[in-house]
XYZ file of C-alpha atoms in Angstrom:
451
model
C 11.132 26.202 36.345
C 10.647 28.072 39.589
C 8.215 30.928 40.078
C 9.156 33.889 42.352
C 9.311 32.777 46.007
C 6.424 33.595 48.293
C 7.056 36.117 51.067
C 8.180 33.552 53.677
C 11.290 33.363 55.810
C 14.600 32.753 54.107
C 15.957 29.376 55.117
C 19.406 29.041 53.540
C 21.903 31.061 51.524
C 24.520 28.989 49.738
C 26.765 30.516 47.113
C 24.503 32.244 44.605
C 21.390 30.370 45.786
C 18.852 31.480 48.366
C 16.426 28.770 49.491
C 13.112 29.511 51.198
C 10.905 27.221 53.203
C 8.524 26.703 50.269
C 11.497 25.519 48.192
C 12.388 22.886 50.782
C 8.758 21.739 50.927
C 9.175 20.617 47.322
C 11.484 17.821 48.538
C 8.475 15.974 49.963
C 7.098 12.979 48.043
C 4.946 13.809 45.047
C 6.269 17.348 44.581
C 8.182 18.854 41.644
C 11.744 20.155 42.014
C 12.370 23.757 40.950
C 15.483 25.350 39.484
C 16.626 26.809 42.809
C 16.880 23.327 44.323
C 18.648 22.024 41.233
C 21.092 24.955 41.267
C 21.769 24.415 44.977
C 22.579 20.762 44.223
C 24.987 21.680 41.400
C 26.852 24.262 43.503
C 27.045 21.899 46.485
C 28.432 19.079 44.307
C 31.012 21.419 42.777
C 32.228 22.360 46.251
C 32.780 18.695 47.069
C 35.340 18.362 44.276
C 39.045 18.913 44.848
C 40.936 21.668 43.057
C 42.067 19.440 40.181
C 38.565 18.068 39.615
C 37.042 21.561 39.690
C 39.553 22.641 37.070
C 38.396 20.033 34.586
C 34.660 19.856 35.487
C 31.787 22.283 35.082
C 28.288 21.814 36.485
C 26.138 24.418 34.728
C 23.296 25.560 36.951
C 19.668 25.282 35.867
C 19.071 28.995 35.233
C 22.185 29.281 33.057
C 21.129 26.180 31.085
C 17.764 27.798 30.391
C 19.476 30.927 29.144
C 21.771 28.867 26.915
C 18.836 26.807 25.617
C 16.875 29.828 24.416
C 19.826 32.016 23.439
C 20.381 32.629 19.704
C 24.111 32.737 20.457
C 24.190 29.244 21.930
C 27.386 28.207 20.116
C 29.391 31.212 21.307
C 28.275 30.606 24.884
C 29.501 26.995 24.664
C 33.014 28.190 23.837
C 33.324 29.386 27.459
C 33.323 25.746 28.552
C 35.828 24.399 25.999
C 38.605 24.347 28.599
C 36.675 21.841 30.710
C 36.995 18.096 30.202
C 33.500 17.379 31.500
C 30.517 19.719 31.295
C 27.138 18.840 32.859
C 24.031 20.673 31.632
C 20.831 20.387 33.686
C 18.004 20.549 31.129
C 14.346 21.373 31.790
C 11.555 20.566 29.324
C 10.041 24.046 29.505
C 9.525 25.371 25.960
C 8.293 28.872 26.750
C 11.074 31.302 27.778
C 8.581 34.002 28.728
C 7.145 32.265 31.797
C 7.965 29.630 34.454
C 7.026 26.077 33.531
C 8.315 22.625 32.750
C 7.726 19.333 34.517
C 10.859 17.244 34.034
C 14.630 17.465 34.371
C 17.275 15.535 32.453
C 21.057 15.665 32.114
C 23.270 16.438 29.128
C 26.992 15.633 29.451
C 29.824 16.817 27.198
C 33.126 14.873 27.172
C 35.894 16.901 25.577
C 38.395 14.042 25.287
C 35.967 11.936 23.239
C 34.224 14.951 21.685
C 30.785 13.546 22.374
C 27.518 14.352 24.133
C 25.601 11.882 26.321
C 21.948 12.395 27.231
C 20.502 10.801 30.374
C 16.757 10.736 31.051
C 15.749 8.639 34.053
C 11.997 9.062 33.564
C 11.925 7.262 30.222
C 14.985 5.131 30.972
C 16.638 6.682 27.951
C 20.405 6.936 27.861
C 21.502 8.332 24.517
C 25.197 8.476 23.719
C 26.494 10.319 20.657
C 29.913 9.104 19.576
C 31.889 10.779 16.772
C 33.097 8.506 13.991
C 36.741 7.527 13.993
C 36.809 8.058 10.234
C 34.747 11.118 9.383
C 32.190 10.440 6.649
C 32.310 6.648 7.098
C 28.899 5.018 6.560
C 27.624 2.073 8.605
C 24.867 -0.053 7.102
C 21.922 -1.427 9.045
C 22.192 0.577 12.273
C 18.405 1.012 12.287
C 17.759 -2.742 11.909
C 17.086 -3.185 15.624
C 16.180 -6.887 15.644
C 19.365 -7.754 13.803
C 21.490 -5.607 16.132
C 19.983 -7.247 19.234
C 20.728 -10.726 17.944
C 23.692 -12.287 19.806
C 26.836 -12.363 17.711
C 28.514 -15.636 16.879
C 31.000 -16.671 19.530
C 34.532 -17.492 18.447
C 34.861 -20.241 21.053
C 33.095 -23.567 20.700
C 29.616 -23.319 22.267
C 28.870 -25.410 25.328
C 25.493 -26.377 23.861
C 25.663 -27.640 20.303
C 22.670 -27.412 17.991
C 22.160 -30.527 15.890
C 20.238 -31.045 12.678
C 16.605 -32.136 12.772
C 17.333 -35.497 11.147
C 20.168 -36.270 13.541
C 18.016 -35.174 16.462
C 15.155 -37.401 15.344
C 17.516 -40.380 15.014
C 18.878 -39.834 18.517
C 15.385 -39.414 19.898
C 14.373 -42.667 18.246
C 17.351 -44.510 19.766
C 16.700 -43.061 23.226
C 13.005 -43.984 23.007
C 13.897 -47.589 22.188
C 16.351 -47.772 25.093
C 13.745 -46.270 27.400
C 11.126 -48.788 26.299
C 13.551 -51.670 26.973
C 14.208 -50.328 30.467
C 10.500 -50.035 31.189
C 9.870 -53.570 30.002
C 12.346 -54.895 32.572
C 10.660 -53.068 35.435
C 7.226 -54.580 35.164
C 3.788 -54.178 33.728
C 2.768 -51.683 36.401
C 4.706 -48.899 34.583
C 3.339 -49.603 31.131
C 0.423 -47.439 29.980
C -1.312 -47.984 26.665
C -1.294 -44.831 24.531
C -2.938 -44.171 21.202
C -1.833 -41.532 18.704
C -4.252 -38.792 17.696
C -5.880 -39.859 14.451
C -7.527 -36.552 13.617
C -6.872 -35.000 10.245
C -4.712 -31.999 11.224
C -4.424 -30.833 7.652
C -8.036 -31.086 6.570
C -7.863 -27.448 5.585
C -5.211 -27.966 2.942
C -4.957 -29.945 -0.243
C -2.316 -32.623 -0.870
C 0.083 -30.183 -2.555
C -0.046 -27.814 0.431
C 0.594 -30.709 2.819
C 3.718 -31.605 0.889
C 5.166 -28.101 0.525
C 3.897 -26.324 3.637
C 2.964 -22.662 3.997
C 3.920 -19.547 5.949
C 7.419 -18.053 5.887
C 9.672 -20.207 3.726
C 6.755 -22.637 3.369
C 8.039 -24.565 6.365
C 4.870 -24.529 8.504
C 2.466 -27.443 8.713
C -0.530 -28.114 10.926
C -0.818 -24.555 12.237
C -4.177 -23.656 10.742
C -6.047 -26.673 12.077
C -4.465 -26.658 15.535
C -5.269 -22.981 16.013
C -8.804 -23.546 14.687
C -8.578 -20.652 12.301
C -12.077 -19.371 11.678
C -11.284 -18.669 8.053
C -9.936 -22.132 7.304
C -12.507 -22.682 4.565
C -11.874 -19.296 2.996
C -8.453 -19.676 1.419
C -9.387 -17.564 -1.535
C -7.724 -17.597 -4.900
C -8.524 -14.705 -7.191
C -8.570 -15.889 -10.784
C -10.376 -13.098 -12.557
C -10.029 -12.475 -16.253
C -9.256 -8.884 -17.159
C -9.683 -7.636 -20.698
C -6.525 -6.532 -22.521
C -8.095 -3.143 -23.235
C -7.673 -2.216 -19.536
C -11.134 -0.659 -19.456
C -13.326 -1.021 -16.404
C -16.808 0.185 -15.652
C -15.611 2.587 -12.929
C -13.223 4.260 -15.370
C -16.138 5.344 -17.553
C -17.424 7.664 -14.820
C -15.928 10.919 -13.677
C -14.012 10.343 -10.411
C -15.493 11.945 -7.310
C -13.585 14.555 -5.303
C -12.282 12.017 -2.815
C -10.841 9.772 -5.505
C -9.215 12.719 -7.253
C -7.537 13.703 -3.990
C -6.355 10.119 -3.520
C -4.892 10.061 -7.022
C -3.048 13.356 -6.404
C -1.530 12.205 -3.100
C 2.246 11.742 -3.005
C 4.235 9.613 -0.608
C 6.448 11.543 1.789
C 10.177 10.956 1.593
C 12.559 10.867 4.538
C 16.102 11.651 3.438
C 17.761 9.844 6.383
C 15.704 6.756 7.228
C 12.110 5.593 7.035
C 12.441 3.809 10.382
C 10.374 5.564 13.071
C 10.558 5.386 16.861
C 7.478 3.123 16.902
C 9.181 0.824 14.378
C 12.241 0.514 16.620
C 10.093 -0.301 19.633
C 8.250 -2.970 17.636
C 11.486 -4.493 16.366
C 12.778 -4.708 19.947
C 9.787 -6.893 20.818
C 10.281 -9.341 17.938
C 11.434 -12.811 19.017
C 15.137 -13.556 18.863
C 14.658 -16.644 16.732
C 16.705 -18.557 14.215
C 15.034 -18.542 10.816
C 15.196 -21.627 8.608
C 18.118 -21.770 6.215
C 16.737 -21.003 2.747
C 18.093 -22.098 -0.600
C 18.657 -19.537 -3.372
C 15.341 -20.513 -4.945
C 13.490 -20.207 -1.633
C 15.143 -16.842 -0.893
C 13.940 -15.519 -4.235
C 10.418 -16.859 -3.593
C 10.319 -15.216 -0.152
C 11.442 -11.900 -1.650
C 8.585 -12.140 -4.177
C 6.065 -12.374 -1.330
C 7.130 -8.825 -0.461
C 5.752 -7.633 -3.800
C 2.047 -8.237 -3.227
C 2.247 -7.562 0.533
C 3.838 -4.156 -0.095
C 1.352 -3.539 -2.923
C -1.501 -3.991 -0.430
C 0.301 -1.666 2.009
C 0.825 0.951 -0.715
C -2.867 0.771 -1.666
C -3.922 1.308 1.953
C -1.478 4.201 2.405
C -2.777 5.938 -0.706
C -6.414 5.383 0.254
C -5.767 6.884 3.702
C -3.220 9.423 2.399
C -0.318 8.248 4.525
C -2.228 7.008 7.561
C -3.671 3.700 8.727
C -7.328 3.068 9.502
C -9.611 0.450 11.029
C -9.849 -1.118 7.558
C -6.086 -1.403 7.047
C -5.762 -4.993 8.262
C -8.643 -6.000 5.969
C -6.927 -4.319 3.031
C -3.624 -6.114 3.664
C -5.180 -9.546 4.127
C -7.527 -9.152 1.144
C -5.384 -7.555 -1.556
C -2.281 -9.658 -0.887
C -2.554 -13.253 -2.152
C 0.491 -14.122 -0.024
C -1.669 -13.379 3.017
C -5.152 -14.325 1.802
C -4.183 -17.486 -0.100
C -0.684 -18.326 1.208
C 0.493 -18.163 -2.389
C 4.024 -18.939 -3.612
C 5.141 -16.965 -6.666
C 7.371 -17.980 -9.560
C 8.215 -14.421 -10.589
C 7.452 -10.832 -9.711
C 5.045 -10.309 -12.583
C 2.728 -12.992 -11.194
C 2.670 -11.288 -7.795
C 1.940 -7.836 -9.244
C -0.787 -9.123 -11.536
C -2.584 -11.013 -8.764
C -2.458 -8.069 -6.337
C -3.587 -5.625 -9.035
C -6.510 -7.831 -10.019
C -7.663 -8.076 -6.413
C -7.401 -4.280 -6.163
C -9.800 -4.069 -9.110
C -12.336 -6.379 -7.458
C -12.537 -5.989 -3.663
C -12.008 -2.396 -2.401
C -14.303 0.614 -2.569
C -12.403 2.359 -5.383
C -11.619 0.059 -8.304
C -10.027 1.944 -11.181
C -7.028 1.237 -13.351
C -5.619 4.728 -12.741
C -5.548 3.991 -9.005
C -3.801 0.650 -9.568
C -1.107 2.380 -11.623
C -0.552 4.955 -8.870
C -0.299 2.197 -6.263
C 2.220 0.325 -8.391
C 4.328 3.495 -8.629
C 4.195 3.708 -4.812
C 5.294 0.084 -4.571
C 8.209 0.778 -6.884
C 9.211 3.792 -4.767
C 9.076 1.817 -1.495
C 11.391 -0.882 -2.810
C 13.639 1.690 -4.501
C 14.227 3.459 -1.177
C 15.718 0.254 0.149
C 15.706 -1.915 3.211
C 14.632 0.695 5.783
C 11.548 1.634 3.752
C 10.510 -2.016 3.395
C 11.072 -2.669 7.112
C 8.987 0.386 8.039
C 6.142 -0.866 5.825
C 6.266 -4.333 7.386
C 6.261 -2.812 10.899
C 3.065 -0.909 10.074
C 1.481 -4.063 8.626
C 2.546 -6.051 11.695
C 1.017 -3.515 14.089
C -2.286 -3.344 12.205
C -2.682 -7.120 11.829
C -1.995 -7.546 15.556
C -5.158 -5.600 16.432
C -7.170 -6.034 13.251
C -9.591 -8.712 14.458
C -10.898 -11.736 12.531
C -7.854 -13.717 13.683
C -5.624 -11.708 11.362
C -2.910 -11.740 14.014
C -2.241 -15.300 12.827
C -0.851 -13.821 9.628
C 1.861 -12.260 11.769
C 2.618 -15.643 13.285
C 2.700 -17.354 9.909
C 4.445 -14.798 7.717
C 4.937 -11.157 8.726
C 7.023 -11.608 11.907
C 9.541 -13.893 10.210
C 9.481 -11.777 7.052
C 10.272 -8.685 9.124
C 13.219 -10.408 10.819
C 14.427 -11.812 7.504
C 14.271 -8.456 5.702
C 16.561 -6.857 8.294
C 19.351 -9.366 7.686
C 18.982 -10.514 4.075
C 21.783 -9.642 1.667
C 21.426 -6.322 -0.124
C 21.679 -8.059 -3.504
C 18.286 -9.716 -2.871
C 16.561 -6.355 -2.437
C 18.425 -4.890 -5.407
C 17.268 -7.785 -7.591
C 13.696 -7.277 -6.429
C 13.851 -3.552 -7.192
C 15.236 -4.277 -10.658
C 12.492 -6.800 -11.407
C 9.741 -4.392 -10.315
C 11.265 -1.666 -12.484
C 11.263 -4.018 -15.491
C 7.617 -4.937 -14.864
C 6.733 -1.247 -14.858
C 8.523 -0.785 -18.187
C 6.509 -3.682 -19.642
C 3.304 -2.006 -18.511
C 4.318 1.180 -20.273
C 4.900 -0.803 -23.459
C 1.442 -2.352 -23.136
C 2.641 -5.843 -22.201
C 1.650 -5.838 -18.551
C -1.578 -7.768 -18.237
């Protein structure tokens, strides 16, 4: 906003605006516009309209917009513009009505015919359009699943490029290779070059069963670990620790310290609208627009079970840091989740919960059964809140693994990226089944049949 003009010569009087030489100097490169220049522009533009256009259009000057913005009677002031079809509000980011300030201007547009506001902000390249629903109260699912929304829709016409199955593609490649070899043979020996296939053991990291079934999302990846020379290739850990049915642990026999008591008292915040944050949306925009492998019903269920221990590790980290992430977060995810640390495939949800809980009683700083029970309650709450809560959790995991060091970004490449894309588009019944299974596991624990 503009401060009072300095005592210099008056340069221009136009309508209700008086411009001074110091105002015009602000038009030079690297200077900030003030409200007098903005108001001059609005009045000049209004004068360029014909009588009919002026009747249906209102360009509200900067000073009036500031008064409306800070007025407690904002709604009543807006009624003065209801007769206009288009109303333009010039908005400044000043938040203190008692003194000049602000460093940026943006534009708010009201369209009476469509009963909607549009917000234009050139600095951040943000163009927000608010459109009223045709049927008031109608609910649209998945509007915050950004990756799914950005995916091109299926065309009704036949595509010019047809995607063929892998087997058919391999057959055609084999036929074309044979034809090519025949052609080369007819040309002469000068074009023939002896080639030998690489005989290295690409899968030396994995056992025979892993070679057969693969790993990563949908267990469709092979050869990734060796080709990328994963530093932890000899550390595919499997936690097989016996825990006594009495559920007593050495740490439980001591009085918890103040920090642990605060951790146990912590409660997860709840967002009534959506758990998806602005950072989550930005991350989902950057995800690759890729076609995931077609999964069978059995494979879909197995993939959904991998969410159990991954979200358990996330819930543990959130409780330990009381809703925040830390430099140890990526370690926590990759250590407590067998799906990440051991590339495990589960048969049921109980297996996944047991394995994650056992690792939580072995590896982290605080290892108590009371903490594990609290974390499991957090896991149950995350899945109960639905798709948006799960997607938010995976976005946080994805961001932390990307910068976590120790080559943990490879876990994004193998599992988390595809799992994040898959979760946005998977049928709601899959998540409902997972929530039901976790709830039943919790009931078994209460009856003493958990471990």
